[in-house]
mmCIF file of C-alpha atoms and ligand atoms in Angstrom:
data_model
loop_
_atom_site.group_PDB
_atom_site.id
_atom_site.type_symbol
_atom_site.label_atom_id
_atom_site.label_comp_id
_atom_site.label_asym_id
_atom_site.label_seq_id
_atom_site.Cartn_x
_atom_site.Cartn_y
_atom_site.Cartn_z
ATOM 1 C CA MET A 21 -0.117 -0.359 -0.446
ATOM 2 C CA VAL A 22 1.064 3.791 -1.010
ATOM 3 C CA ILE A 23 -0.094 6.491 0.301
ATOM 4 C CA THR A 24 0.553 9.739 -1.600
ATOM 5 C CA GLU A 25 -0.030 13.498 -0.224
ATOM 6 C CA LYS A 26 -0.136 16.490 -1.490
ATOM 7 C CA ALA A 27 2.021 18.859 0.937
ATOM 8 C CA TYR A 28 0.443 22.833 0.164
ATOM 9 C CA GLY A 29 2.869 25.386 0.669
ATOM 10 C CA LYS A 30 1.294 28.499 2.140
ATOM 11 C CA ILE A 31 1.686 32.112 2.172
ATOM 12 C CA ASN A 32 1.386 34.628 5.548
ATOM 13 C CA LEU A 33 -0.850 37.151 4.272
ATOM 14 C CA TYR A 34 0.439 39.513 7.382
ATOM 15 C CA LEU A 35 2.596 38.519 10.373
ATOM 16 C CA HIS A 36 2.281 40.383 14.175
ATOM 17 C CA ILE A 37 4.408 39.069 16.791
ATOM 18 C CA THR A 38 1.941 39.745 19.667
ATOM 19 C CA GLY A 39 4.125 38.288 22.724
ATOM 20 C CA LYS A 40 7.135 36.293 23.559
ATOM 21 C CA ARG A 41 6.916 32.975 25.878
ATOM 22 C CA ASN A 42 9.283 32.368 28.604
ATOM 23 C CA ASP A 43 10.346 29.464 26.349
ATOM 24 C CA GLY A 44 11.315 31.959 23.552
ATOM 25 C CA TYR A 45 9.236 31.272 20.835
ATOM 26 C CA HIS A 46 7.368 34.450 19.755
ATOM 27 C CA LEU A 47 3.326 34.639 20.170
ATOM 28 C CA LEU A 48 2.083 35.484 16.514
ATOM 29 C CA ASP A 49 -1.263 36.915 15.301
ATOM 30 C CA THR A 50 -1.381 35.626 11.508
ATOM 31 C CA LEU A 51 -3.966 35.272 8.479
ATOM 32 C CA MET A 52 -2.239 32.035 6.447
ATOM 33 C CA LEU A 53 -3.340 31.251 2.940
ATOM 34 C CA PRO A 54 -2.445 27.593 1.305
ATOM 35 C CA VAL A 55 -1.494 28.220 -1.923
ATOM 36 C CA ASN A 56 -1.547 26.441 -5.543
ATOM 37 C CA ILE A 57 1.857 24.467 -5.219
ATOM 38 C CA TYR A 58 2.571 21.275 -3.939
ATOM 39 C CA ASP A 59 5.500 18.804 -2.255
ATOM 40 C CA LYS A 60 4.478 15.472 -3.488
ATOM 41 C CA VAL A 61 4.626 13.220 -0.564
ATOM 42 C CA LYS A 62 4.664 9.423 -0.488
ATOM 43 C CA ILE A 63 4.699 6.946 2.494
ATOM 44 C CA LYS A 64 5.176 3.034 1.877
ATOM 45 C CA PRO A 65 5.606 0.369 4.654
ATOM 46 C CA ALA A 66 9.295 -1.342 4.189
ATOM 47 C CA ASN A 67 12.127 -3.005 5.979
ATOM 48 C CA LYS A 68 14.210 -0.284 7.126
ATOM 49 C CA PHE A 69 13.683 3.353 7.146
ATOM 50 C CA SER A 70 14.631 5.829 4.588
ATOM 51 C CA ILE A 71 14.218 8.848 2.675
ATOM 52 C CA SER A 72 14.448 9.990 -0.932
ATOM 53 C CA LEU A 73 14.317 13.199 -2.397
ATOM 54 C CA SER A 74 13.551 14.558 -5.422
ATOM 55 C CA GLY A 75 12.506 17.525 -8.074
ATOM 56 C CA GLN A 76 13.334 21.215 -8.198
ATOM 57 C CA PHE A 77 14.281 22.161 -4.472
ATOM 58 C CA SER A 78 15.667 18.629 -3.102
ATOM 59 C CA GLU A 79 19.265 19.460 -3.068
ATOM 60 C CA ASN A 80 21.110 19.694 0.388
ATOM 61 C CA ILE A 81 18.314 18.495 2.487
ATOM 62 C CA PRO A 82 19.402 15.974 5.314
ATOM 63 C CA LEU A 83 18.090 12.326 4.914
ATOM 64 C CA ASP A 84 18.714 11.290 7.859
ATOM 65 C CA GLU A 85 16.541 11.927 11.358
ATOM 66 C CA ASN A 86 17.008 15.760 10.676
ATOM 67 C CA ASN A 87 14.597 15.884 8.378
ATOM 68 C CA ILE A 88 11.677 16.974 9.736
ATOM 69 C CA ALA A 89 9.611 13.969 7.664
ATOM 70 C CA ALA A 90 11.462 11.902 10.246
ATOM 71 C CA LYS A 91 11.121 13.578 12.621
ATOM 72 C CA ALA A 92 6.931 13.732 11.983
ATOM 73 C CA ALA A 93 7.164 9.659 11.639
ATOM 74 C CA LYS A 94 8.963 9.141 15.137
ATOM 75 C CA VAL A 95 6.300 11.228 16.807
ATOM 76 C CA MET A 96 3.366 9.487 15.107
ATOM 77 C CA ALA A 97 5.480 6.579 16.149
ATOM 78 C CA LYS A 98 5.514 7.588 20.117
ATOM 79 C CA ALA A 99 2.330 8.687 19.855
ATOM 80 C CA SER A 100 0.590 5.582 18.789
ATOM 81 C CA GLY A 101 2.321 3.121 20.982
ATOM 82 C CA GLU A 102 4.620 0.565 21.039
ATOM 83 C CA ASN A 103 3.246 -1.456 18.235
ATOM 84 C CA LYS A 104 4.045 1.175 15.223
ATOM 85 C CA ASN A 105 7.764 1.413 14.265
ATOM 86 C CA TYR A 106 9.194 4.352 12.558
ATOM 87 C CA ASP A 107 11.638 2.374 11.305
ATOM 88 C CA ASN A 108 9.687 0.748 8.648
ATOM 89 C CA ILE A 109 8.952 3.510 6.407
ATOM 90 C CA GLU A 110 9.852 4.687 3.004
ATOM 91 C CA ILE A 111 9.016 8.094 2.666
ATOM 92 C CA ASN A 112 9.642 9.873 -1.092
ATOM 93 C CA ILE A 113 9.223 13.595 -1.780
ATOM 94 C CA LYS A 114 8.919 15.634 -4.992
ATOM 95 C CA LYS A 115 10.320 18.747 -3.834
ATOM 96 C CA ASN A 116 8.257 21.597 -5.791
ATOM 97 C CA ILE A 117 8.438 24.698 -2.809
ATOM 98 C CA PRO A 118 11.476 26.487 -1.975
ATOM 99 C CA VAL A 119 13.291 25.748 0.728
ATOM 100 C CA GLY A 120 14.162 27.933 3.560
ATOM 101 C CA ALA A 121 11.519 30.049 1.896
ATOM 102 C CA GLY A 122 8.625 30.981 4.301
ATOM 103 C CA MET A 123 6.346 28.796 2.528
ATOM 104 C CA ALA A 124 6.398 25.726 5.348
ATOM 105 C CA GLY A 125 7.616 23.252 2.930
ATOM 106 C CA GLY A 126 9.368 21.451 5.704
ATOM 107 C CA SER A 127 6.330 21.680 8.318
ATOM 108 C CA ALA A 128 3.742 20.573 4.901
ATOM 109 C CA ASN A 129 6.056 17.441 4.184
ATOM 110 C CA ALA A 130 5.998 16.911 8.017
ATOM 111 C CA ALA A 131 2.162 17.614 8.106
ATOM 112 C CA ALA A 132 1.686 14.960 5.056
ATOM 113 C CA VAL A 133 3.843 12.152 6.614
ATOM 114 C CA MET A 134 1.398 12.525 9.611
ATOM 115 C CA ARG A 135 -2.090 12.318 7.416
ATOM 116 C CA GLY A 136 -0.323 9.363 6.050
ATOM 117 C CA LEU A 137 0.612 7.632 8.429
ATOM 118 C CA ASN A 138 -2.921 8.327 10.342
ATOM 119 C CA ILE A 139 -3.815 6.108 7.047
ATOM 120 C CA LEU A 140 -1.367 3.554 6.761
ATOM 121 C CA TRP A 141 -1.615 2.711 10.455
ATOM 122 C CA ASP A 142 -4.957 2.725 11.121
ATOM 123 C CA LEU A 143 -5.007 5.199 13.898
ATOM 124 C CA ASN A 144 -8.033 7.612 12.656
ATOM 125 C CA TYR A 145 -6.768 9.994 14.674
ATOM 126 C CA SER A 146 -8.796 13.886 14.538
ATOM 127 C CA ILE A 147 -6.406 16.681 12.655
ATOM 128 C CA ASP A 148 -6.601 18.307 16.172
ATOM 129 C CA LYS A 149 -5.098 15.705 17.673
ATOM 130 C CA LEU A 150 -2.496 16.018 14.688
ATOM 131 C CA ALA A 151 -1.996 19.018 15.312
ATOM 132 C CA ASN A 152 -1.483 18.956 19.079
ATOM 133 C CA ILE A 153 1.426 16.187 18.620
ATOM 134 C CA GLY A 154 2.817 17.797 15.548
ATOM 135 C CA ILE A 155 3.237 21.254 16.908
ATOM 136 C CA GLU A 156 6.048 19.496 19.207
ATOM 137 C CA ILE A 157 7.935 19.924 16.142
ATOM 138 C CA GLY A 158 7.150 22.550 14.547
ATOM 139 C CA ALA A 159 5.044 26.120 14.390
ATOM 140 C CA ASP A 160 3.581 25.571 11.451
ATOM 141 C CA ILE A 161 2.488 22.208 11.234
ATOM 142 C CA PRO A 162 -1.189 22.484 12.850
ATOM 143 C CA PHE A 163 -1.829 25.022 9.948
ATOM 144 C CA CYS A 164 -0.405 22.767 7.340
ATOM 145 C CA LEU A 165 -2.584 19.617 8.393
ATOM 146 C CA HIS A 166 -5.671 21.958 8.163
ATOM 147 C CA GLN A 167 -4.768 23.303 4.740
ATOM 148 C CA LYS A 168 -7.470 26.044 4.910
ATOM 149 C CA PRO A 169 -7.196 29.632 5.124
ATOM 150 C CA ALA A 170 -7.318 30.943 8.583
ATOM 151 C CA PHE A 171 -6.014 33.127 11.184
ATOM 152 C CA VAL A 172 -3.431 31.878 13.458
ATOM 153 C CA SER A 173 -2.303 32.824 16.725
ATOM 154 C CA GLY A 174 -0.395 31.440 19.910
ATOM 155 C CA ILE A 175 2.669 30.524 18.300
ATOM 156 C CA GLY A 176 0.734 28.603 15.740
ATOM 157 C CA GLU A 177 -1.132 26.385 17.346
ATOM 158 C CA ILE A 178 -4.461 27.900 17.732
ATOM 159 C CA ILE A 179 -6.296 28.000 14.293
ATOM 160 C CA GLU A 180 -9.604 29.557 13.120
ATOM 161 C CA PRO A 181 -10.709 29.124 9.488
ATOM 162 C CA ILE A 182 -11.847 32.048 7.694
ATOM 163 C CA LYS A 183 -15.869 31.245 7.088
ATOM 164 C CA TYR A 184 -15.831 33.368 3.743
ATOM 165 C CA LYS A 185 -14.336 32.620 0.303
ATOM 166 C CA THR A 186 -11.223 34.416 -0.814
ATOM 167 C CA SER A 187 -9.773 34.294 -4.331
ATOM 168 C CA LEU A 188 -6.620 36.168 -4.624
ATOM 169 C CA ASN A 189 -4.582 36.946 -7.875
ATOM 170 C CA ILE A 190 -1.410 36.111 -6.177
ATOM 171 C CA VAL A 191 2.394 36.272 -7.698
ATOM 172 C CA LEU A 192 5.359 34.485 -5.876
ATOM 173 C CA VAL A 193 8.652 35.972 -6.242
ATOM 174 C CA ASN A 194 11.770 34.010 -4.354
ATOM 175 C CA PRO A 195 15.185 35.246 -5.308
ATOM 176 C CA LEU A 196 16.440 32.005 -4.229
ATOM 177 C CA ILE A 197 18.359 32.625 -1.365
ATOM 178 C CA GLU A 198 17.664 30.582 1.820
ATOM 179 C CA VAL A 199 16.526 32.480 4.978
ATOM 180 C CA SER A 200 16.821 30.304 8.321
ATOM 181 C CA THR A 201 13.607 31.262 10.524
ATOM 182 C CA PRO A 202 15.418 30.267 13.873
ATOM 183 C CA LYS A 203 18.388 33.377 12.848
ATOM 184 C CA VAL A 204 15.157 35.555 12.255
ATOM 185 C CA PHE A 205 13.710 35.300 15.313
ATOM 186 C CA GLN A 206 17.199 35.353 16.756
ATOM 187 C CA ALA A 207 18.099 38.409 16.162
ATOM 188 C CA GLY A 208 15.571 40.038 17.903
ATOM 189 C CA VAL A 209 12.066 41.106 16.720
ATOM 190 C CA LYS A 210 12.350 45.222 17.293
ATOM 191 C CA HIS A 211 9.119 46.135 15.893
ATOM 192 C CA TRP A 212 6.160 44.108 17.246
ATOM 193 C CA SER A 213 2.401 45.187 15.601
ATOM 194 C CA GLY A 214 -0.069 43.084 18.672
ATOM 195 C CA LYS A 215 -2.875 41.672 17.684
ATOM 196 C CA CYS A 216 -5.044 43.889 14.646
ATOM 197 C CA LYS A 217 -8.488 44.103 14.349
ATOM 198 C CA LYS A 218 -10.131 41.932 11.843
ATOM 199 C CA PRO A 219 -12.986 42.575 9.346
ATOM 200 C CA GLN A 220 -16.540 42.975 11.228
ATOM 201 C CA SER A 221 -18.435 41.608 8.455
ATOM 202 C CA ASP A 222 -18.658 37.439 8.149
ATOM 203 C CA ASN A 223 -18.593 38.262 4.569
ATOM 204 C CA PRO A 224 -16.439 40.821 3.352
ATOM 205 C CA SER A 225 -16.313 42.147 -0.199
ATOM 206 C CA SER A 226 -13.479 41.512 -1.851
ATOM 207 C CA ALA A 227 -12.304 45.217 -2.096
ATOM 208 C CA ASP A 228 -12.631 45.464 2.112
ATOM 209 C CA PHE A 229 -10.609 41.874 2.421
ATOM 210 C CA ILE A 230 -7.764 43.286 0.515
ATOM 211 C CA ASN A 231 -7.791 46.327 2.077
ATOM 212 C CA PHE A 232 -7.772 45.191 5.740
ATOM 213 C CA ILE A 233 -4.498 43.152 4.226
ATOM 214 C CA LYS A 234 -3.007 45.957 3.606
ATOM 215 C CA ASN A 235 -3.349 47.690 6.288
ATOM 216 C CA GLN A 236 -1.135 44.975 8.412
ATOM 217 C CA THR A 237 2.543 44.467 7.563
ATOM 218 C CA ASN A 238 5.027 41.222 8.591
ATOM 219 C CA ASP A 239 6.865 42.227 11.618
ATOM 220 C CA LEU A 240 9.796 40.176 10.446
ATOM 221 C CA LEU A 241 10.736 42.279 7.322
ATOM 222 C CA ASP A 242 13.742 43.917 8.862
ATOM 223 C CA ASN A 243 15.408 40.677 10.511
ATOM 224 C CA ALA A 244 15.104 38.903 7.195
ATOM 225 C CA LEU A 245 16.970 41.604 5.185
ATOM 226 C CA ILE A 246 19.966 41.319 7.209
ATOM 227 C CA GLN A 247 20.375 37.201 5.773
ATOM 228 C CA ALA A 248 18.784 38.358 2.473
ATOM 229 C CA PRO A 249 19.109 41.946 1.413
ATOM 230 C CA GLU A 250 18.143 41.170 -2.177
ATOM 231 C CA ILE A 251 14.336 40.631 -0.723
ATOM 232 C CA ASN A 252 13.890 44.613 -0.542
ATOM 233 C CA GLU A 253 14.389 44.493 -4.488
ATOM 234 C CA VAL A 254 12.057 41.652 -4.902
ATOM 235 C CA ILE A 255 9.442 43.504 -3.056
ATOM 236 C CA THR A 256 9.919 46.434 -5.246
ATOM 237 C CA THR A 257 9.747 44.886 -8.081
ATOM 238 C CA ILE A 258 6.410 43.115 -7.431
ATOM 239 C CA GLU A 259 5.309 46.658 -6.587
ATOM 240 C CA LYS A 260 6.050 47.629 -10.000
ATOM 241 C CA GLN A 261 3.903 45.502 -12.002
ATOM 242 C CA GLU A 262 0.657 46.569 -13.425
ATOM 243 C CA GLY A 263 -2.506 46.154 -11.060
ATOM 244 C CA CYS A 264 -0.331 45.006 -8.256
ATOM 245 C CA ILE A 265 -2.425 46.103 -5.711
ATOM 246 C CA PHE A 266 0.143 45.296 -2.789
ATOM 247 C CA SER A 267 3.068 43.363 -1.890
ATOM 248 C CA ARG A 268 5.032 41.670 1.134
ATOM 249 C CA MET A 269 7.283 39.126 2.457
ATOM 250 C CA SER A 270 5.507 35.942 3.230
ATOM 251 C CA GLY A 271 6.700 34.112 6.656
ATOM 252 C CA SER A 272 10.479 34.854 7.829
ATOM 253 C CA GLY A 273 11.537 35.587 4.227
ATOM 254 C CA SER A 274 12.358 34.983 1.295
ATOM 255 C CA THR A 275 9.824 34.226 -0.344
ATOM 256 C CA CYS A 276 7.275 37.453 -1.036
ATOM 257 C CA PHE A 277 4.039 38.049 -2.953
ATOM 258 C CA GLY A 278 1.962 40.493 -5.235
ATOM 259 C CA VAL A 279 -1.984 40.623 -4.768
ATOM 260 C CA PHE A 280 -2.942 41.895 -8.325
ATOM 261 C CA LYS A 281 -6.713 43.250 -9.111
ATOM 262 C CA ASP A 282 -7.184 40.338 -11.348
ATOM 263 C CA LYS A 283 -6.001 37.281 -13.208
ATOM 264 C CA GLU A 284 -4.728 38.646 -16.631
ATOM 265 C CA SER A 285 -2.374 41.359 -14.686
ATOM 266 C CA ALA A 286 -1.082 38.725 -12.263
ATOM 267 C CA GLN A 287 0.011 36.722 -15.432
ATOM 268 C CA ASN A 288 1.863 39.276 -16.951
ATOM 269 C CA ALA A 289 3.622 40.447 -13.550
ATOM 270 C CA THR A 290 4.942 36.628 -14.036
ATOM 271 C CA ILE A 291 5.945 37.382 -17.748
ATOM 272 C CA GLU A 292 7.766 40.352 -16.942
ATOM 273 C CA ILE A 293 9.438 39.372 -13.414
ATOM 274 C CA LYS A 294 10.821 35.969 -15.608
ATOM 275 C CA LYS A 295 12.335 38.315 -18.008
ATOM 276 C CA LYS A 296 13.776 40.962 -15.651
ATOM 277 C CA SER A 297 15.209 38.399 -13.244
ATOM 278 C CA PRO A 298 15.837 34.949 -14.724
ATOM 279 C CA LYS A 299 17.930 33.760 -11.755
ATOM 280 C CA TRP A 300 14.319 34.076 -9.593
ATOM 281 C CA TRP A 301 11.357 31.964 -8.890
ATOM 282 C CA VAL A 302 8.425 33.272 -9.806
ATOM 283 C CA TYR A 303 5.098 31.304 -9.760
HETATM 284 O O1 C5P B 640 9.010 25.788 14.926
HETATM 285 P P1 C5P B 640 9.527 26.335 13.535
HETATM 286 O O2 C5P B 640 10.624 25.032 12.611
HETATM 287 O O3 C5P B 640 9.220 26.764 12.443
HETATM 288 O O4 C5P B 640 10.704 27.186 13.975
HETATM 289 C C1 C5P B 640 11.802 27.730 14.081
HETATM 290 C C2 C5P B 640 12.280 28.567 15.546
HETATM 291 O O5 C5P B 640 12.160 29.588 14.938
HETATM 292 C C3 C5P B 640 11.932 28.038 16.307
HETATM 293 O O6 C5P B 640 12.786 27.005 16.845
HETATM 294 C C4 C5P B 640 12.148 29.391 17.200
HETATM 295 O O7 C5P B 640 13.209 29.756 17.294
HETATM 296 C C5 C5P B 640 11.385 30.636 16.010
HETATM 297 N N1 C5P B 640 10.145 30.833 16.178
HETATM 298 C C6 C5P B 640 9.909 31.472 17.469
HETATM 299 N N2 C5P B 640 8.189 31.525 17.185
HETATM 300 C C7 C5P B 640 7.091 31.337 16.490
HETATM 301 C C8 C5P B 640 7.545 29.934 15.493
HETATM 302 C C9 C5P B 640 8.930 29.600 15.394
HETATM 303 O O8 C5P B 640 10.310 32.062 18.161
HETATM 304 N N3 C5P B 640 5.754 31.298 16.715
#
């Protein structure tokens, strides 16, 4: 039996820091959105544990116990009791999501392994139970288990799916410079925006929703720029494209995104940015 799971990437439409816990983790107020690009994760029973990688972004990723997918298999085996053995699985991941990019590629892989083992091992755990297990190894894992647009708070464990439909025309751009999330936080976050006022309406118009996001910030931008100053150029380039409403960085970087007024302007911007900066990843 082979289980195949789609591990969707995400962006943070805004990201505010609201506090810091005693263990050093930061409290967040963020709006997270799955984006239409995914890693393909396959899991099957085997005689010994192994991870193999393929795809555009498979280089320089550990294949041993340091891979977050291996950590996910380990915590699942531990949570499920002594009769499930993490040594007896083979994991293959096709990496389509950039790495060190603020798109939760690693957490999405871990969440996919957890969903897969939930099926393979017949555990029938709820998504909430899986999220409780997963938060131990990554703050983005609860969101990646849900894979639905949601306001996220705590360190990443409080998920409030948004009730209305969102359809945004988004262009993603990554300068292909990896940013380390721990280093971004360790540099000390100077600006804490705090919790923001959410849209009052249960069904805001598209214009009101976009306006709401446009008024928020990403509090991690200054720290990400220390590792990847090119992020400024990425944001300015996106903003200059016709039809761009605004541009921001996602998560701890280095991926940035632009929200566009319609599909056509987003498609044109994709072509133009690829032409201008052929080394960047544009999606
Ligand atoms: O859990 P994740 O791997 O995403 O986090 C990497 C590091 O980023 C953590 O070890 C922690 O230093 C920092 N972090 C934080 N507050 C969060 C999420 C991550 O301080 N909410």
